[in-house]
mmCIF file of C-alpha atoms and ligand atoms in Angstrom:
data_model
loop_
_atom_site.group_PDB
_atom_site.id
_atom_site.type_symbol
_atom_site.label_atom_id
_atom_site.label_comp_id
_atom_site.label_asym_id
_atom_site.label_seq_id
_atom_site.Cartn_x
_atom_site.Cartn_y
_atom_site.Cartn_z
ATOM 1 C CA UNK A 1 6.782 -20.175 -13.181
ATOM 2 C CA UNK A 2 6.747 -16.719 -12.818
ATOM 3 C CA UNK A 3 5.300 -13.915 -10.401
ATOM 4 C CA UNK A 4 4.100 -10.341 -12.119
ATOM 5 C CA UNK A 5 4.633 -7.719 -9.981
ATOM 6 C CA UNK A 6 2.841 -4.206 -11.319
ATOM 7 C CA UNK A 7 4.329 -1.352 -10.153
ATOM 8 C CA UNK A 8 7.822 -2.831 -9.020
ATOM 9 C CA UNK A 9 9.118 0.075 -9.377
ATOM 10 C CA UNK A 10 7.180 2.243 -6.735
ATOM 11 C CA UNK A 11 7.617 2.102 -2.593
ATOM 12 C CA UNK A 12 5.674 -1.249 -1.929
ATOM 13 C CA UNK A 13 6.143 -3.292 -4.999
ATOM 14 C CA UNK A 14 10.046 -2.860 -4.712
ATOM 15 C CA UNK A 15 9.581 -3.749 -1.293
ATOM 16 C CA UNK A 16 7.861 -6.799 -3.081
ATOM 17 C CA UNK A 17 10.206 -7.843 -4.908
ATOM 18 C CA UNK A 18 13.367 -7.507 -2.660
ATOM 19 C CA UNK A 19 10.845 -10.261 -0.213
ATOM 20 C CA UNK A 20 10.384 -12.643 -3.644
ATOM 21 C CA UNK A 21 13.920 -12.732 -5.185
ATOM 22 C CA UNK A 22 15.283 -13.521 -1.041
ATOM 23 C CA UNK A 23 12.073 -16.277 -1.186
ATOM 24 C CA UNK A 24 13.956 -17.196 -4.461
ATOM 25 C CA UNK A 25 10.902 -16.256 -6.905
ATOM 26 C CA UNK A 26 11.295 -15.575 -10.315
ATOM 27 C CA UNK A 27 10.287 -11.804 -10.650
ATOM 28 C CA UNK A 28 8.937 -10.040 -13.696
ATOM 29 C CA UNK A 29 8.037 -5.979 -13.359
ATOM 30 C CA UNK A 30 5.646 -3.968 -15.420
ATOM 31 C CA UNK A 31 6.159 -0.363 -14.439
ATOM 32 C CA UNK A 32 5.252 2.637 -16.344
ATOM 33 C CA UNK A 33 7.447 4.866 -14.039
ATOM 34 C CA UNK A 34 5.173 7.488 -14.165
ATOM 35 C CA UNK A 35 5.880 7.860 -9.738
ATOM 36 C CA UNK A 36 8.568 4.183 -9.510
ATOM 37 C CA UNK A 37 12.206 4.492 -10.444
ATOM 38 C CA UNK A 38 14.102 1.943 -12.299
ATOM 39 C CA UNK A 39 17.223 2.660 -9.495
ATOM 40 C CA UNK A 40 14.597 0.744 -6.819
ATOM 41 C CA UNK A 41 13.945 -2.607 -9.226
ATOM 42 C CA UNK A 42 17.258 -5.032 -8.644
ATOM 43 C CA UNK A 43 19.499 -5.412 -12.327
ATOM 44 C CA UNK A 44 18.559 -9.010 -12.423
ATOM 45 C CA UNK A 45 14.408 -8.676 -12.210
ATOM 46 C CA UNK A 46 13.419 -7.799 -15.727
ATOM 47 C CA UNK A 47 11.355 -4.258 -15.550
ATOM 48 C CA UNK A 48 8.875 -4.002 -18.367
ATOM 49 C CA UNK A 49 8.425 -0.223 -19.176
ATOM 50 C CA UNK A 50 4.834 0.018 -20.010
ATOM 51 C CA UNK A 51 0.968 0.084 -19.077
ATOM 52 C CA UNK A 52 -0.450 -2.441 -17.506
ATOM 53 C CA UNK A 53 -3.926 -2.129 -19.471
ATOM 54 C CA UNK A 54 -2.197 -2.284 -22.652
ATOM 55 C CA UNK A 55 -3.882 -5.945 -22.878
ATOM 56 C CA UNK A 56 -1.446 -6.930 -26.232
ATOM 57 C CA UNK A 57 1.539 -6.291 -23.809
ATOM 58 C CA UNK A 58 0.257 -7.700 -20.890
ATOM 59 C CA UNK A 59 -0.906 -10.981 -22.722
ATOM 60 C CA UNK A 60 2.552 -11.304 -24.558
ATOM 61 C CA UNK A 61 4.291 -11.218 -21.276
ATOM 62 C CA UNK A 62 2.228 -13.343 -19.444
ATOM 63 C CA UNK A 63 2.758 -15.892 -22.060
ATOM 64 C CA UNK A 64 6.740 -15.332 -22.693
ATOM 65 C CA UNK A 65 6.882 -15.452 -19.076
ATOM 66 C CA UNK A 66 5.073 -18.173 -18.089
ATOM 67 C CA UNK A 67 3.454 -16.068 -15.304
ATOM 68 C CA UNK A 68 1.233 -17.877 -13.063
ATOM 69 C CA UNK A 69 0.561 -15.340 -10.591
ATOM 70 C CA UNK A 70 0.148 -11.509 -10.343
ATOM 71 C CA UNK A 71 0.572 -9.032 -7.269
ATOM 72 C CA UNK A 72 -1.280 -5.927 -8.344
ATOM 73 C CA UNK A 73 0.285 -2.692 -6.835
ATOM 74 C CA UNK A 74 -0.144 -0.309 -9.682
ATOM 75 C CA UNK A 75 -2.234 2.475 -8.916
ATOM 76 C CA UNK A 76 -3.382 6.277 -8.602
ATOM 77 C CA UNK A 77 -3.144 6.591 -4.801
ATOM 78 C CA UNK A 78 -3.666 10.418 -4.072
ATOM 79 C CA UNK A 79 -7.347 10.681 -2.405
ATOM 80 C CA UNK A 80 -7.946 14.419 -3.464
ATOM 81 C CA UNK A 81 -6.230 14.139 -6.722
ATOM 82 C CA UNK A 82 -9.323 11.476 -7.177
ATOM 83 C CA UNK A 83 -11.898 13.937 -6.142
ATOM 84 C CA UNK A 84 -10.393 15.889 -8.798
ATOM 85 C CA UNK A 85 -10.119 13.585 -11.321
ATOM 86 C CA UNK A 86 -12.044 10.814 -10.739
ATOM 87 C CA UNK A 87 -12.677 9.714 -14.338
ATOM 88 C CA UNK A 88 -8.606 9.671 -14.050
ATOM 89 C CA UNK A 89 -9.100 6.891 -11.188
ATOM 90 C CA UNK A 90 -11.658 4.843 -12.597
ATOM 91 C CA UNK A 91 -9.584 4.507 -16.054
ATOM 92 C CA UNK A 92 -6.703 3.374 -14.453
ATOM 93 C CA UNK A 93 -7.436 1.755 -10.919
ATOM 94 C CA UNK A 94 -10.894 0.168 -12.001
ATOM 95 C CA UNK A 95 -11.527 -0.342 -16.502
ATOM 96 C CA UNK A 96 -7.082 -1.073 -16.483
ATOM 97 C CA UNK A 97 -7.444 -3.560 -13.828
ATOM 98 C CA UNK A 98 -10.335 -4.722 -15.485
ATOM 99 C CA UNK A 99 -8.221 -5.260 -18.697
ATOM 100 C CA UNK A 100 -5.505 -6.944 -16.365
ATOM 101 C CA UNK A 101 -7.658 -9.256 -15.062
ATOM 102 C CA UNK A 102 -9.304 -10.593 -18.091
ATOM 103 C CA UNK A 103 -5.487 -11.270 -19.621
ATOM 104 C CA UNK A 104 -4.613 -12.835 -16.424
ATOM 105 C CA UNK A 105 -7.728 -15.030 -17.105
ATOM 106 C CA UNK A 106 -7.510 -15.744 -20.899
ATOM 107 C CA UNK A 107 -3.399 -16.733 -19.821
ATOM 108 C CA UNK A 108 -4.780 -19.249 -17.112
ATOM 109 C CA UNK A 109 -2.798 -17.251 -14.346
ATOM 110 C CA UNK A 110 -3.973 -19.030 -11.317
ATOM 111 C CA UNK A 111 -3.948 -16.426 -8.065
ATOM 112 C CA UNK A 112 -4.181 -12.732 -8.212
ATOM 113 C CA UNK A 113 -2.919 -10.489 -5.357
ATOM 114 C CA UNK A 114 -4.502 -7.455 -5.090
ATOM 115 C CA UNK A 115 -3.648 -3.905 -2.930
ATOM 116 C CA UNK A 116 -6.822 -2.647 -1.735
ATOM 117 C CA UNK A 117 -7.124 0.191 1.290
ATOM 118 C CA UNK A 118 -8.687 1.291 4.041
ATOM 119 C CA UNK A 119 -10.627 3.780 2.259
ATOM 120 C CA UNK A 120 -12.948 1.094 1.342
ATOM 121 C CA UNK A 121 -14.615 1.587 4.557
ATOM 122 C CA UNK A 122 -15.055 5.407 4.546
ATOM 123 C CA UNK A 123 -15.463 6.552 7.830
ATOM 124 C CA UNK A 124 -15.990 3.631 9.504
ATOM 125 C CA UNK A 125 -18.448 3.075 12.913
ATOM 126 C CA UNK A 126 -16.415 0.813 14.462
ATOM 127 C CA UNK A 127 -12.526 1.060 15.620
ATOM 128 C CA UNK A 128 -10.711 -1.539 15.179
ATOM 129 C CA UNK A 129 -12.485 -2.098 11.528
ATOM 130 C CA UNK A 130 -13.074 -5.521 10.436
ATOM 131 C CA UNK A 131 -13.673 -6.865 7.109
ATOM 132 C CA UNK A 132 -17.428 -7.068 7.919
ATOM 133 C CA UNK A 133 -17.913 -3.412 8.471
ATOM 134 C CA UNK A 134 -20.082 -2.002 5.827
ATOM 135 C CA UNK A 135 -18.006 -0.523 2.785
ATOM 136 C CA UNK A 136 -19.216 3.060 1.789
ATOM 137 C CA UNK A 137 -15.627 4.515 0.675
ATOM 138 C CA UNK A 138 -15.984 8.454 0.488
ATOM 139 C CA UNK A 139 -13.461 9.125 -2.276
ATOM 140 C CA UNK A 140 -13.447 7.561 -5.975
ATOM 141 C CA UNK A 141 -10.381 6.652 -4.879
ATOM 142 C CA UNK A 142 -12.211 4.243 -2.262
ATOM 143 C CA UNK A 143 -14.467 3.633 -4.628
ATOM 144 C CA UNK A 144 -12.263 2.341 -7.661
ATOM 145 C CA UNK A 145 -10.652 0.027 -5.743
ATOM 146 C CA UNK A 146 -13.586 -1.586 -4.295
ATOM 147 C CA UNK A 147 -14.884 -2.088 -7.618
ATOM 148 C CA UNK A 148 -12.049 -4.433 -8.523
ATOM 149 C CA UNK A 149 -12.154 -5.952 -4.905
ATOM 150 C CA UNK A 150 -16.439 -7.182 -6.359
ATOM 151 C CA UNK A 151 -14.525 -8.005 -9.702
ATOM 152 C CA UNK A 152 -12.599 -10.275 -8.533
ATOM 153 C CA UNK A 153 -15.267 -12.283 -6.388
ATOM 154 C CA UNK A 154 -17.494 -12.591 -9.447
ATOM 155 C CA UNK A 155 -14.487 -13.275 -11.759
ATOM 156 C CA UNK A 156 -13.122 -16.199 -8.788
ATOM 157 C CA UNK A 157 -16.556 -17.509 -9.075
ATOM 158 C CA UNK A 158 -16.063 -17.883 -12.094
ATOM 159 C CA UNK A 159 -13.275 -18.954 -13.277
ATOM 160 C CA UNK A 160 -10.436 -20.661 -11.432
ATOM 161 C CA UNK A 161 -8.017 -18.302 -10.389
ATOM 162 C CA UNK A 162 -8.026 -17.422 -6.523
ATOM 163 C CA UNK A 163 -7.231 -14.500 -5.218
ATOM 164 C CA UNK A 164 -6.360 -12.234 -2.240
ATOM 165 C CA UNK A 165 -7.809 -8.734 -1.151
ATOM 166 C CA UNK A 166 -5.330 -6.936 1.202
ATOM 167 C CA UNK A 167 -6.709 -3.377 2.345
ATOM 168 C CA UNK A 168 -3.840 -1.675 3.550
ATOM 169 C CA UNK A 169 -3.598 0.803 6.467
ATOM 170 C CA UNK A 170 -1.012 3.271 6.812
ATOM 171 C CA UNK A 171 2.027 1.622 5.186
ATOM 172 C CA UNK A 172 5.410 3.732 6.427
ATOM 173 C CA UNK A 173 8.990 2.840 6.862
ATOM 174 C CA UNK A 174 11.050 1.110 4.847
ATOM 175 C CA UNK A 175 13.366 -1.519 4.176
ATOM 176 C CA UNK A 176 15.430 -2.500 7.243
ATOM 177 C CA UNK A 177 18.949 -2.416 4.791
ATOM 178 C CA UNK A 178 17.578 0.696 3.393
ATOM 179 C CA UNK A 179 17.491 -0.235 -0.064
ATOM 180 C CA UNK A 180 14.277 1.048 -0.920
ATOM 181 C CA UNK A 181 12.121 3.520 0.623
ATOM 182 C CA UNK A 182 9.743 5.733 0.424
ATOM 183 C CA UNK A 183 10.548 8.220 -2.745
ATOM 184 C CA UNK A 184 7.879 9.625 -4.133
ATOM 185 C CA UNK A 185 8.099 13.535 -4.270
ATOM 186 C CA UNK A 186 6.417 16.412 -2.528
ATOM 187 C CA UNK A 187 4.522 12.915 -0.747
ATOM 188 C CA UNK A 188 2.037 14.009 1.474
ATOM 189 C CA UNK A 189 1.867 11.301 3.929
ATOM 190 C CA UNK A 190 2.535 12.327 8.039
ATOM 191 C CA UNK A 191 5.196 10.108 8.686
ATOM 192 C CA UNK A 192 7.290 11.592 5.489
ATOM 193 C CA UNK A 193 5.743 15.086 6.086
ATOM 194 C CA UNK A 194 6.951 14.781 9.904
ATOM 195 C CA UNK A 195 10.660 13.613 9.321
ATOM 196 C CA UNK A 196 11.372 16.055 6.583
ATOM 197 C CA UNK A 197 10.433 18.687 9.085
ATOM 198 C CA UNK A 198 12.471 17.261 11.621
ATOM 199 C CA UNK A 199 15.298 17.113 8.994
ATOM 200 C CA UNK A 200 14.820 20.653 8.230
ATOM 201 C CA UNK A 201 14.132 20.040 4.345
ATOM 202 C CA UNK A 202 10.818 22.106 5.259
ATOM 203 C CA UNK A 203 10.405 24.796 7.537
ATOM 204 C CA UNK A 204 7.466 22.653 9.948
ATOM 205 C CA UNK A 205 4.405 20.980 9.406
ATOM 206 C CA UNK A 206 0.296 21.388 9.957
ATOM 207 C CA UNK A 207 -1.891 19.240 12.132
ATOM 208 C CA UNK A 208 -5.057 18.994 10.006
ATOM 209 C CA UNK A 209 -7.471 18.714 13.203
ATOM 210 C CA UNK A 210 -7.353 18.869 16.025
ATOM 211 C CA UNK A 211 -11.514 18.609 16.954
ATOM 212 C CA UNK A 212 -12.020 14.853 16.042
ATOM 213 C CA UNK A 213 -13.650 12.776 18.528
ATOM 214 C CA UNK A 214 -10.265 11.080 19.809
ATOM 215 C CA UNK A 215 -8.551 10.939 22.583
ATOM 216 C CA UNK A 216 -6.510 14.196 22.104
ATOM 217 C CA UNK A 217 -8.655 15.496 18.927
ATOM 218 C CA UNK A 218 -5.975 14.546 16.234
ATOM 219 C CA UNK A 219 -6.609 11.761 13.546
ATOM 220 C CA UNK A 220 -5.750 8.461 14.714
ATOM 221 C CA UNK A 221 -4.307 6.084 12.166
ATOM 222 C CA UNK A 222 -2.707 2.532 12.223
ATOM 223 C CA UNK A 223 0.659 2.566 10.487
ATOM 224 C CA UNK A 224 2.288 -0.254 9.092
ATOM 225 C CA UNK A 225 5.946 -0.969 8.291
ATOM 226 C CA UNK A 226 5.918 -2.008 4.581
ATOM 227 C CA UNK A 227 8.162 -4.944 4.985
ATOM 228 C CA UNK A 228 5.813 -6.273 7.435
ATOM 229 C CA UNK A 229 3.402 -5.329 4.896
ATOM 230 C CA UNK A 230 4.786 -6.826 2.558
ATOM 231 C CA UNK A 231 5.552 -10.318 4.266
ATOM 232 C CA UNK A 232 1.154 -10.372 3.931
ATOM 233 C CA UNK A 233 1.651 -11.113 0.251
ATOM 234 C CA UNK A 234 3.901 -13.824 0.839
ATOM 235 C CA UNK A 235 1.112 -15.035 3.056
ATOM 236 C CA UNK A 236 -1.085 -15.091 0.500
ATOM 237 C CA UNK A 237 0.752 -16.498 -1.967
ATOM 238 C CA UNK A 238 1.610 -19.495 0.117
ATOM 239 C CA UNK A 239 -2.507 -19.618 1.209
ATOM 240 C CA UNK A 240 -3.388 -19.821 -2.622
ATOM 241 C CA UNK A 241 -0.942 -22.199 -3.270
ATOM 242 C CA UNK A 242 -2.063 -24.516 -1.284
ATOM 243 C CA UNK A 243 -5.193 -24.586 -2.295
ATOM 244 C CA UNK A 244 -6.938 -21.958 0.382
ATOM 245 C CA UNK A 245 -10.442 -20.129 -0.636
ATOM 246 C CA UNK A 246 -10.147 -16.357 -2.178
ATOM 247 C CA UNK A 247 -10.285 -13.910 0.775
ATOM 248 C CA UNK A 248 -10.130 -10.320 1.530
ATOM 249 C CA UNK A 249 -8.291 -8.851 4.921
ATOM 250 C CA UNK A 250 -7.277 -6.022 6.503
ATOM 251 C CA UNK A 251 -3.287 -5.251 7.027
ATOM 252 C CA UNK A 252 -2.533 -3.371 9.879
ATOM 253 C CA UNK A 253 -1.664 -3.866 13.658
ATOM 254 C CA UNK A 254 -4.783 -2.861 15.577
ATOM 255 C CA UNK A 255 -3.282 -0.229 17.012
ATOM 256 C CA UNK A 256 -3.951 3.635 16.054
ATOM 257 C CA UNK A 257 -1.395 6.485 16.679
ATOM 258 C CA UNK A 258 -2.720 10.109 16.839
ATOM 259 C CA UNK A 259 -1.276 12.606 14.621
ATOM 260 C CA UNK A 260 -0.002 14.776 17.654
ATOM 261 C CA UNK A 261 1.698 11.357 19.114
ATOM 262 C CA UNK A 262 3.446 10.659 15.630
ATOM 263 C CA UNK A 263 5.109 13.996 15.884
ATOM 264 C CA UNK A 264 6.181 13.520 19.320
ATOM 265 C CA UNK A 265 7.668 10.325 18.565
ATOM 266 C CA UNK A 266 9.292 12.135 15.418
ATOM 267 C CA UNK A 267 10.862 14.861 17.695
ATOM 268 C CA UNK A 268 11.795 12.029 20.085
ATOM 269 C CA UNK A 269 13.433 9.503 17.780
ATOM 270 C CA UNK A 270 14.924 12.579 15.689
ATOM 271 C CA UNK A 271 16.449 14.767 18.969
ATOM 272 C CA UNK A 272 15.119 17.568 16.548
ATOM 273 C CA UNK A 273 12.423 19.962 17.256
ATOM 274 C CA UNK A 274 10.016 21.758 14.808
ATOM 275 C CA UNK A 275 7.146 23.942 13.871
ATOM 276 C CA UNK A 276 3.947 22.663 14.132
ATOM 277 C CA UNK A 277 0.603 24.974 13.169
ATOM 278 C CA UNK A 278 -2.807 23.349 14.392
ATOM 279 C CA UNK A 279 -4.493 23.813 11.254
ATOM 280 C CA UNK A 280 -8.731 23.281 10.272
ATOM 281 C CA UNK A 281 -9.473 19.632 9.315
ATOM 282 C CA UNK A 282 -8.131 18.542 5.669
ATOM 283 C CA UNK A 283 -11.091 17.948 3.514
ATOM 284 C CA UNK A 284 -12.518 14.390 3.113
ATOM 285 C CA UNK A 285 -10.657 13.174 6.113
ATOM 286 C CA UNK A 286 -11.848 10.945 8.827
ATOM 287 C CA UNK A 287 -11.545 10.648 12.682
ATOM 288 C CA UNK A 288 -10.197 7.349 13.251
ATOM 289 C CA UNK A 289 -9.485 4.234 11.289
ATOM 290 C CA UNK A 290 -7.525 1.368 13.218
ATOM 291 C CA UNK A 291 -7.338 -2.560 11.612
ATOM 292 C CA UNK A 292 -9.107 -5.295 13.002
ATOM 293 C CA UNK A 293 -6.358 -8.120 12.213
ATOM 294 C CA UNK A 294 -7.657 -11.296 13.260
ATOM 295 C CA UNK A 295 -8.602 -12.435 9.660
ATOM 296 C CA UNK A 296 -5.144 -11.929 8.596
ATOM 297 C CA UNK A 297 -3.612 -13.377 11.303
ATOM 298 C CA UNK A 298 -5.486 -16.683 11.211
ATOM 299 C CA UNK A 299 -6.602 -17.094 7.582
ATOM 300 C CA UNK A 300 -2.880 -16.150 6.555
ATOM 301 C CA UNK A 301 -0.843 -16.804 9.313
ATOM 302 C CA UNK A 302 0.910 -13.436 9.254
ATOM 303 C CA UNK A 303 3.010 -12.770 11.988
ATOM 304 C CA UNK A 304 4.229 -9.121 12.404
ATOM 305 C CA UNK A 305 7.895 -8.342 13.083
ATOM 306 C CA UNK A 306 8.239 -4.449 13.110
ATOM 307 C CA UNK A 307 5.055 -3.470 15.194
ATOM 308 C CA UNK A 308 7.400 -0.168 16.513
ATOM 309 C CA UNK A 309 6.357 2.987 16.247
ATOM 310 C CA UNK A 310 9.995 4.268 17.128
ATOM 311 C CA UNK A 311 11.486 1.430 14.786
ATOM 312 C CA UNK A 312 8.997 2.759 11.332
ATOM 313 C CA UNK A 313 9.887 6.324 12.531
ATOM 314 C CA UNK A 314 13.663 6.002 12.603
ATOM 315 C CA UNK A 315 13.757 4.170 9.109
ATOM 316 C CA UNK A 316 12.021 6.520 7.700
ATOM 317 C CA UNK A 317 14.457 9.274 9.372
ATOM 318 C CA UNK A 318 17.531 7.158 7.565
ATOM 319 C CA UNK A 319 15.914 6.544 4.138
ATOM 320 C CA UNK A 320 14.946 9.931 3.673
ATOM 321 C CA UNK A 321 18.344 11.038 4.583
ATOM 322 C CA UNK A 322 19.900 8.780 1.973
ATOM 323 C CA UNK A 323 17.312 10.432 -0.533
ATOM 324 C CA UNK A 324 18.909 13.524 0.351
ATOM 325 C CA UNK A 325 21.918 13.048 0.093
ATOM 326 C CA UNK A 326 21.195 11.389 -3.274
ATOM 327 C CA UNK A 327 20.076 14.101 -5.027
ATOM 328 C CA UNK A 328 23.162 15.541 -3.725
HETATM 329 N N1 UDP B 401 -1.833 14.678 8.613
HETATM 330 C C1 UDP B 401 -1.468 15.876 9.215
HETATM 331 N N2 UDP B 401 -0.498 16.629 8.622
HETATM 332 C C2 UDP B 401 0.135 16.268 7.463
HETATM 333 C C3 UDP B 401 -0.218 15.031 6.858
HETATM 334 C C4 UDP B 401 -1.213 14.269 7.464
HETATM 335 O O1 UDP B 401 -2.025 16.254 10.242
HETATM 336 O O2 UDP B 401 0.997 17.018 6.978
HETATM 337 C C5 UDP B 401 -2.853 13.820 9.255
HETATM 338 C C6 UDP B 401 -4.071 13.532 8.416
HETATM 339 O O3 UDP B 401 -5.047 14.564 8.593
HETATM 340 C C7 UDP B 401 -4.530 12.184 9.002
HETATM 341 C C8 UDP B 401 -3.202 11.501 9.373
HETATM 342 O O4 UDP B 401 -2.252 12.562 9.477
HETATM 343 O O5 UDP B 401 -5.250 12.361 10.218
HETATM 344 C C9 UDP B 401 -2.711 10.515 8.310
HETATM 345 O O6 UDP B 401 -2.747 11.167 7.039
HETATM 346 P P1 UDP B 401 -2.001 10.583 5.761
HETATM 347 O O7 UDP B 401 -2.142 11.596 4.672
HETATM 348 O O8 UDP B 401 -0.621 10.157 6.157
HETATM 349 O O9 UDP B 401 -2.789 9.259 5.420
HETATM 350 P P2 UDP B 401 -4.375 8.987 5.197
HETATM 351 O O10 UDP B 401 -4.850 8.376 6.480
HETATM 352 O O11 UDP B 401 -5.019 10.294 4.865
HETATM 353 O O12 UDP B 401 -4.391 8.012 4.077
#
C-alpha cells in the first residue's frame, strides 16, 4: 500500500512527505520539476520525473505501486500568471486533474487528497470564511481549482473513492529542522518578500494598499505554518481510513495578520530594518480573508502546533538563509 504524492518535490508536498515517511508511509513522488527540486525529495522516496496527466504513466505507476491513495499538490499557483494564461491553468490544474482522477478511479485508488485555496471564495462577505460562504473565485486560478473541488463530489458519488478538499490559507514557514523550505525563485509571497528585505538580498519591499477597509488599511491574511499544514493531510488520511464521509475544509487559524503587522514582526524577529514604499493596491487583490476552522477542527481533529506569528517568521528568516548560502 502506497501513498502518491504529486508534486513532492515543491514547498508543501516535500513537507508531505518528510510527515509520511516519520508516520512510516510508503511514499511514491511524481514531479515534473518544472518549480520542485529533486535535493527536497529524501534518497529513499522514489521521485517519478514526469506529468501527472500523462494517464499511461500515471496508470502504470499506480498499478506497479500498488497506490491506494493520492495527495494532489501539483499545480500552477501564481494568481496573475492565471489571468494571463488562463487556458495555461485550466489544462493543467482542471482537464490534468481530470485525467488524474479518472486513473485513480479505473486503479481502484480509494481516497484522494486534494489542495484547494482560499481563492475559491473570492472576496469573501464574511471574515472568518467558512466553508458555507458562497464560492465566486475572481481568478481562473480560483476558478480551476474549484472545478476539481465539484469533480470530485460528483466522481465520490459515484464511485467509491472518498476524498478530502483542503482550501489552504496563507501557508509560510517551514520545516522546524529546516530541511525543506520555501524555494521557489523570485516568489512573490509577503512573508518571503519581507525576510529577503530584512536580509538585504533586496533593497526593501512595497505595501500593495494601504486603503482597504481594515483595521490599519493593509490586507489582512491568515498565515499558516506548512507543517501544521501539513499535519491536515494526515488528518484526512486517517478520517478516510476509517471510513469518514468526503469533506471539504478550510486550513488556517482564524486569525488574520495585516500586511503592515507582518513587516513589523519581520523587523522585530529579524533586529533588521528596511525600506518599505506604500504602494496602490495590486490588481485582483482582496481586503481580508481569515479561516473559519471549526470544520477542520472537529470533522478532522486537527490540532495546531505552530499558531506563532514570530515562530513562521523566524523559520522563514533561517531557511532562506540556508538558501543563500546554498547557492553560495
Ligand atoms: N503583499 C504586499 N507586498 C508584497 C507581497 C504581498 O503588500 O510584496 C500583500 C498582498 O497585497 C496581500 C498580502 O500581502 O494583501 C498577502 O499576499 P501574498 O501574495 O503573500 O498572498 P495572497 O493572499 O495574495 O495569496
Amino acid at each position: 500500500m502506497t501513498v502518491l504524492v504529486t508534486g513532492g518535490a515543491g514547498y508543501i508536498g516535500s513537507h508531505m512527505v518528510l510527515e509520511l515517511l516519520e508516520a512510516g508511509e510508503k511514499v511514491i513522488v511524481l514531479d515534473n520539476l518544472s518549480t520542485g527540486f529533486r535535493w527536497a525529495v529524501p534518497e529513499n522516496v522514489p521521485l517519478i520525473e514526469g506529468d501527472f496527466g500523462d494517464e499511461a504513466l500515471v496508470a502504470g505507476l499506480l498499478k506497479e505501486h500498488d497506490v491506494r491513495e493520492i495527495i494532489h499538490f501539483a499545480a500552477k499557483i501564481v494568481v496573475p500568471e492565471s489571468v494571463a494564461d488562463p487556458l495555461g491553468y485550466y489544462l493543467n490544474n482542471t482537464a490534468k486533474a481530470r485525467s488524474l482522477i479518472q486513473c485513480a478511479v479505473e486503479a481502484g485508488v480509494k481516497h484522494f487528497i486534494f489542495s484547494s485555496t482560499a481563492a475559491v471564495y473570492g472576496d469573501p462577505e464574511h471574515s472568518p470564511v467558512s466553508e458555507d460562504e458562497r464560492l465566486k473565485p475572481m481568478s481562473p486560478y480560483g476558478r480551476s481549482k474549484l472545478m476539481v473541488e465539484w469533480m470530485l463530489e460528483d466522481v465520490s458519488r459515484a464511485h467509491p473513492m472518498s476524498h478530502v478538499v483542503l482550501r489552504y490559507f496563507n501557508v509560510a514557514g517551514c520545516d522546524p529542522q529546516g530541511r525543506v523550505g520555501q524555494s521557489t525563485p523570485n516568489a512573490t509571497h509577503l512573508i518571503k518578500v519581507a525576510v529577503q528585505a530584512a536580509l538585504g538580498f533586496r533593497p526593501g519591499m512595497e505595501v500593495f494598499g494601504v486603503d482597504y477597509p481594515t483595521p490599519d488599511g493593509s490586507g489582512v491574511r491568515d498565515y499558516i505554518q506548512v507543517t501544521d499544514l501539513v499535519r491536515a493531510h494526515m488528518d484526512a488520511l486517517v478520517h478516510l481510513r476509517k471510513g469518514g464521509e468526503s469533506t471539504t475544509c478550510n486550513v488556517g487559524y482564524q486569525r488574520g495578520y495585516s500586511v503592515l503587522e507582518v513587516i513589523d514582526v519581520v523587523k522585530s524577529v529579524s533586529g533588521a530594518d528596511f525600506p518599505v514604499k506604500l504602494s496602490p493596491r495590486r490588481p485582483g487583490d482582496v481586503g481580508s480573508v481569515v479561516a473559519a476552522n471549526a470544520r477542520v477542527k472537529s470533522v478532522l481533529g486537527w490540532r495546531p502546533k505552530h499558531d506563532n506569528l514570530r515562530e513562521i517568521i523566524g523559520q522563514a528568516l533561517a531557511w532562506e538563509r540556508r538558501l543563500h548560502n546554498r547557492k553560495g
